[in-house]
Short mmCIF file of C-alpha atoms in Angstrom, two decimals:
data_model
loop_
_atom_site.label_atom_id
_atom_site.label_comp_id
_atom_site.label_asym_id
_atom_site.label_seq_id
_atom_site.Cartn_x
_atom_site.Cartn_y
_atom_site.Cartn_z
CA UNK C 1 -44.57 105.36 210.68
CA UNK C 2 -47.58 103.44 209.39
CA UNK C 3 -50.87 105.33 209.42
CA UNK C 4 -53.77 103.87 211.38
CA UNK C 5 -56.94 104.67 209.46
CA UNK C 6 -60.18 105.11 211.40
CA UNK C 7 -63.52 105.00 209.59
CA UNK C 8 -66.37 107.05 211.06
CA UNK C 9 -69.67 105.79 209.53
CA UNK C 10 -72.73 107.95 208.82
CA UNK C 11 -76.23 107.93 210.24
CA UNK C 12 -77.70 104.43 210.80
CA UNK C 13 -74.67 102.78 209.19
CA UNK C 14 -72.90 99.68 210.35
CA UNK C 15 -69.22 98.63 210.30
CA UNK C 16 -70.15 95.67 208.10
CA UNK C 17 -71.12 98.04 205.27
CA UNK C 18 -67.45 99.02 204.90
CA UNK C 19 -66.30 95.45 204.34
CA UNK C 20 -65.56 96.05 200.69
CA UNK C 21 -63.33 99.01 201.57
CA UNK C 22 -61.43 96.84 204.04
CA UNK C 23 -60.93 94.26 201.32
CA UNK C 24 -59.55 96.87 198.93
CA UNK C 25 -56.94 98.02 201.48
CA UNK C 26 -55.47 94.74 202.79
CA UNK C 27 -52.14 96.34 203.67
CA UNK C 28 -53.57 99.25 205.66
CA UNK C 29 -54.39 99.29 209.35
CA UNK C 30 -58.10 100.12 208.95
CA UNK C 31 -60.43 100.27 211.94
CA UNK C 32 -64.17 100.97 211.65
CA UNK C 33 -66.04 102.55 214.52
CA UNK C 34 -69.15 100.57 215.50
CA UNK C 35 -71.85 103.25 216.09
CA UNK C 36 -74.02 100.75 217.93
CA UNK C 37 -71.30 100.71 220.63
CA UNK C 38 -69.73 104.16 220.29
CA UNK C 39 -71.70 106.89 218.55
CA UNK C 40 -69.58 108.76 216.00
CA UNK C 41 -70.57 112.03 217.65
CA UNK C 42 -68.81 110.98 220.86
CA UNK C 43 -65.83 113.04 222.01
CA UNK C 44 -62.43 112.27 220.52
CA UNK C 45 -61.13 110.41 223.58
CA UNK C 46 -64.07 108.00 223.38
CA UNK C 47 -63.52 107.44 219.68
CA UNK C 48 -59.84 106.78 220.20
CA UNK C 49 -60.57 104.34 223.01
CA UNK C 50 -63.13 102.47 220.88
CA UNK C 51 -60.50 101.75 218.24
CA UNK C 52 -57.62 101.02 220.57
CA UNK C 53 -55.30 103.38 218.76
CA UNK C 54 -51.90 103.78 220.51
CA UNK C 55 -51.15 107.22 221.90
CA UNK C 56 -48.26 107.81 219.47
CA UNK C 57 -50.03 106.50 216.32
CA UNK C 58 -50.26 108.56 213.15
CA UNK C 59 -53.97 108.71 212.41
CA UNK C 60 -55.84 109.01 209.15
CA UNK C 61 -59.61 109.66 209.30
CA UNK C 62 -62.30 108.58 206.84
CA UNK C 63 -65.63 110.20 207.67
CA UNK C 64 -68.84 109.56 205.80
CA UNK C 65 -71.88 111.81 206.11
CA UNK C 66 -72.20 112.82 209.79
CA UNK C 67 -69.04 110.85 210.35
CA UNK C 68 -67.35 113.51 208.21
CA UNK C 69 -68.35 116.16 210.77
CA UNK C 70 -66.87 113.98 213.55
CA UNK C 71 -63.68 113.57 211.53
CA UNK C 72 -63.52 117.32 210.90
CA UNK C 73 -63.85 118.13 214.60
CA UNK C 74 -61.12 115.62 215.45
CA UNK C 75 -58.73 116.98 212.76
CA UNK C 76 -59.36 120.63 213.63
CA UNK C 77 -59.13 120.34 217.40
CA UNK C 78 -56.20 117.92 217.42
CA UNK C 79 -54.19 118.72 214.32
CA UNK C 80 -51.05 117.02 215.63
CA UNK C 81 -52.86 113.67 215.85
CA UNK C 82 -54.36 113.53 212.34
CA UNK C 83 -52.02 113.28 209.33
CA UNK C 84 -54.58 112.52 206.59
CA UNK C 85 -58.32 113.29 206.17
CA UNK C 86 -60.80 111.78 203.71
CA UNK C 87 -64.31 113.25 203.83
CA UNK C 88 -66.82 111.06 201.99
CA UNK C 89 -69.95 112.97 200.97
CA UNK C 90 -69.66 114.63 204.35
CA UNK C 91 -72.54 116.45 206.03
CA UNK C 92 -72.02 120.20 205.79
CA UNK C 93 -71.54 122.57 208.72
CA UNK C 94 -74.78 124.30 207.71
CA UNK C 95 -76.78 121.19 208.59
CA UNK C 96 -77.61 122.33 212.12
CA UNK C 97 -81.16 121.01 212.28
CA UNK C 98 -83.95 122.38 214.45
CA UNK C 99 -82.92 123.87 217.77
CA UNK C 100 -86.10 122.92 219.62
CA UNK C 101 -85.17 119.27 218.99
CA UNK C 102 -81.56 119.53 220.18
CA UNK C 103 -80.45 117.01 222.82
CA UNK C 104 -81.92 117.81 226.23
CA UNK C 105 -84.76 120.03 224.91
CA UNK C 106 -88.44 119.33 225.53
CA UNK C 107 -88.89 118.29 221.92
CA UNK C 108 -85.98 115.87 222.19
CA UNK C 109 -87.39 114.32 225.33
CA UNK C 110 -90.80 113.83 223.64
CA UNK C 111 -89.23 112.13 220.62
CA UNK C 112 -87.11 109.88 222.85
CA UNK C 113 -90.18 108.89 224.93
CA UNK C 114 -92.07 107.99 221.75
CA UNK C 115 -89.20 105.93 220.33
CA UNK C 116 -88.74 104.04 223.60
CA UNK C 117 -92.45 103.20 223.48
CA UNK C 118 -92.06 101.90 219.88
CA UNK C 119 -89.09 99.83 221.00
CA UNK C 120 -91.05 98.28 223.88
CA UNK C 121 -93.94 97.21 221.62
CA UNK C 122 -91.61 95.72 219.04
CA UNK C 123 -91.98 98.13 216.10
CA UNK C 124 -88.22 98.30 215.27
CA UNK C 125 -88.04 94.49 215.39
CA UNK C 126 -90.93 94.29 212.97
CA UNK C 127 -90.06 97.09 210.54
CA UNK C 128 -86.37 97.90 211.03
CA UNK C 129 -84.82 95.25 208.77
CA UNK C 130 -87.49 95.89 206.09
CA UNK C 131 -86.83 99.64 206.06
CA UNK C 132 -83.14 99.12 205.39
CA UNK C 133 -83.84 97.99 201.81
CA UNK C 134 -85.44 101.29 200.63
CA UNK C 135 -82.67 103.22 202.41
CA UNK C 136 -80.07 101.35 200.35
CA UNK C 137 -82.17 101.63 197.20
CA UNK C 138 -82.54 105.41 197.58
CA UNK C 139 -78.98 106.10 198.75
CA UNK C 140 -77.11 103.87 196.31
CA UNK C 141 -76.74 103.66 192.54
CA UNK C 142 -75.54 100.07 192.64
CA UNK C 143 -78.20 98.96 195.14
CA UNK C 144 -75.61 96.52 196.50
CA UNK C 145 -76.31 95.81 200.20
CA UNK C 146 -73.42 94.15 201.99
CA UNK C 147 -75.41 93.20 205.08
CA UNK C 148 -76.71 89.69 205.50
CA UNK C 149 -80.34 89.30 206.55
CA UNK C 150 -79.20 88.06 209.94
CA UNK C 151 -77.00 91.13 210.46
CA UNK C 152 -79.78 93.48 209.31
CA UNK C 153 -82.16 91.85 211.81
CA UNK C 154 -79.62 92.07 214.62
CA UNK C 155 -78.77 95.71 213.92
CA UNK C 156 -81.91 97.35 212.63
CA UNK C 157 -84.31 95.08 214.47
CA UNK C 158 -82.89 95.90 217.91
CA UNK C 159 -85.46 97.48 220.19
CA UNK C 160 -83.15 100.41 220.85
CA UNK C 161 -82.08 100.98 217.23
CA UNK C 162 -84.46 103.81 216.40
CA UNK C 163 -83.58 105.66 219.57
CA UNK C 164 -79.90 105.24 218.61
CA UNK C 165 -80.57 106.71 215.18
CA UNK C 166 -82.35 109.66 216.72
CA UNK C 167 -79.47 110.29 219.15
CA UNK C 168 -77.05 110.26 216.21
CA UNK C 169 -79.11 112.72 214.20
CA UNK C 170 -79.85 115.13 217.01
CA UNK C 171 -76.21 115.10 218.20
CA UNK C 172 -75.00 115.68 214.64
CA UNK C 173 -76.82 119.04 214.59
CA UNK C 174 -74.86 120.22 217.60
CA UNK C 175 -71.71 118.80 216.05
CA UNK C 176 -72.36 120.72 212.82
CA UNK C 177 -72.73 123.94 214.79
CA UNK C 178 -69.48 123.28 216.60
CA UNK C 179 -67.56 122.54 213.39
CA UNK C 180 -69.06 125.62 211.75
CA UNK C 181 -67.45 127.74 214.43
CA UNK C 182 -64.11 125.96 213.89
CA UNK C 183 -64.21 126.70 210.17
CA UNK C 184 -65.72 130.20 210.35
CA UNK C 185 -62.41 132.01 210.63
CA UNK C 186 -59.02 131.24 209.17
CA UNK C 187 -58.33 127.51 209.66
CA UNK C 188 -54.91 126.74 211.05
CA UNK C 189 -52.88 123.63 210.41
CA UNK C 190 -55.03 120.81 209.13
CA UNK C 191 -54.11 117.46 207.63
CA UNK C 192 -54.10 117.09 203.81
CA UNK C 193 -57.77 116.66 202.97
CA UNK C 194 -59.67 114.99 200.11
CA UNK C 195 -63.39 115.47 199.73
CA UNK C 196 -65.28 112.83 197.74
CA UNK C 197 -68.61 114.22 196.57
CA UNK C 198 -71.43 112.08 195.16
CA UNK C 199 -73.60 113.64 192.47
CA UNK C 200 -75.27 110.61 190.90
CA UNK C 201 -78.48 108.66 191.48
CA UNK C 202 -80.73 110.24 194.12
CA UNK C 203 -78.05 112.93 194.71
CA UNK C 204 -78.48 114.31 191.17
CA UNK C 205 -81.46 116.68 191.77
CA UNK C 206 -79.53 118.69 194.40
CA UNK C 207 -76.02 118.03 193.03
CA UNK C 208 -75.28 121.67 192.06
CA UNK C 209 -76.01 123.12 195.48
CA UNK C 210 -74.42 120.16 197.25
CA UNK C 211 -71.22 120.37 195.25
CA UNK C 212 -70.99 124.14 195.82
CA UNK C 213 -71.23 123.63 199.57
CA UNK C 214 -68.56 120.92 199.45
CA UNK C 215 -66.25 123.15 197.44
CA UNK C 216 -66.64 125.98 199.96
CA UNK C 217 -65.68 123.56 202.72
CA UNK C 218 -62.70 122.30 200.69
CA UNK C 219 -61.53 125.91 200.18
CA UNK C 220 -61.67 126.58 203.92
CA UNK C 221 -59.60 123.45 204.59
CA UNK C 222 -57.22 123.82 201.68
CA UNK C 223 -58.46 120.46 200.44
CA UNK C 224 -59.18 118.94 197.03
CA UNK C 225 -62.53 117.76 195.66
CA UNK C 226 -63.14 114.56 193.69
CA UNK C 227 -66.60 114.43 192.09
CA UNK C 228 -68.26 111.02 191.77
CA UNK C 229 -71.07 111.28 189.19
CA UNK C 230 -71.62 107.51 189.29
CA UNK C 231 -72.32 107.35 193.03
CA UNK C 232 -75.18 108.39 195.29
CA UNK C 233 -74.72 109.23 198.97
CA UNK C 234 -73.69 105.70 200.03
CA UNK C 235 -70.30 106.00 198.41
CA UNK C 236 -68.90 103.05 200.36
CA UNK C 237 -71.42 100.84 198.55
CA UNK C 238 -71.17 102.45 195.10
CA UNK C 239 -67.54 103.48 194.87
CA UNK C 240 -65.43 101.91 197.66
CA UNK C 241 -62.56 101.97 195.11
CA UNK C 242 -62.69 105.82 195.14
CA UNK C 243 -62.30 105.83 198.92
CA UNK C 244 -59.45 103.31 198.69
CA UNK C 245 -57.75 105.50 196.07
CA UNK C 246 -57.98 108.53 198.34
CA UNK C 247 -56.41 106.52 201.17
CA UNK C 248 -53.71 104.93 199.03
CA UNK C 249 -53.15 107.11 195.91
CA UNK C 250 -50.92 105.46 193.31
#
């Protein structure tokens, strides 16, 4: 049976950013979650519904950054659904954030109130599209942004965009804690897993510690590690070919 591949983007990422990956895999059924509609930290049923995957489909997951945590939870809690797993510079299970800012806490409510205020007075509309450029510059070696100016304005300039980003970040801390528990003991059946780890560009200063954490995760999952010294964190911009090769090895 043909595998349906589902891409789970990282924090503040858009489905359009994965356009080059889609181009490199024309024969694959590749579906990219739109975090503006369905946060990648949503439960598995919501993620499945967002992609319209048939109940009997064989699923492969590609998770980048916090999307990697979401992919891990899916694969570990529903091992019979997921037949392949590609983790692209995934967030680690140790990235559990600050508990007094977890969703529903007083700190979280204060941040959300402030971000709603900024949205009402138009700050995201004014600064959001402009801030994307340094994010790409810092996170990418190639500095190749696939978003048009119109798409960047529509996505990052939306009044609710900064609140969305905060929700993604805060929820990812809870997700990391949940996945940490799932990987703390012996891990049962899990799909064949490849971890792509970026160590170039802005990732270079912390590459040793980052790679060690990724290798520990790979050992827990029985997965393999592919190091990308020519890519920074935004691997889908720097090395979409490496992701495509993990999906469709020759």
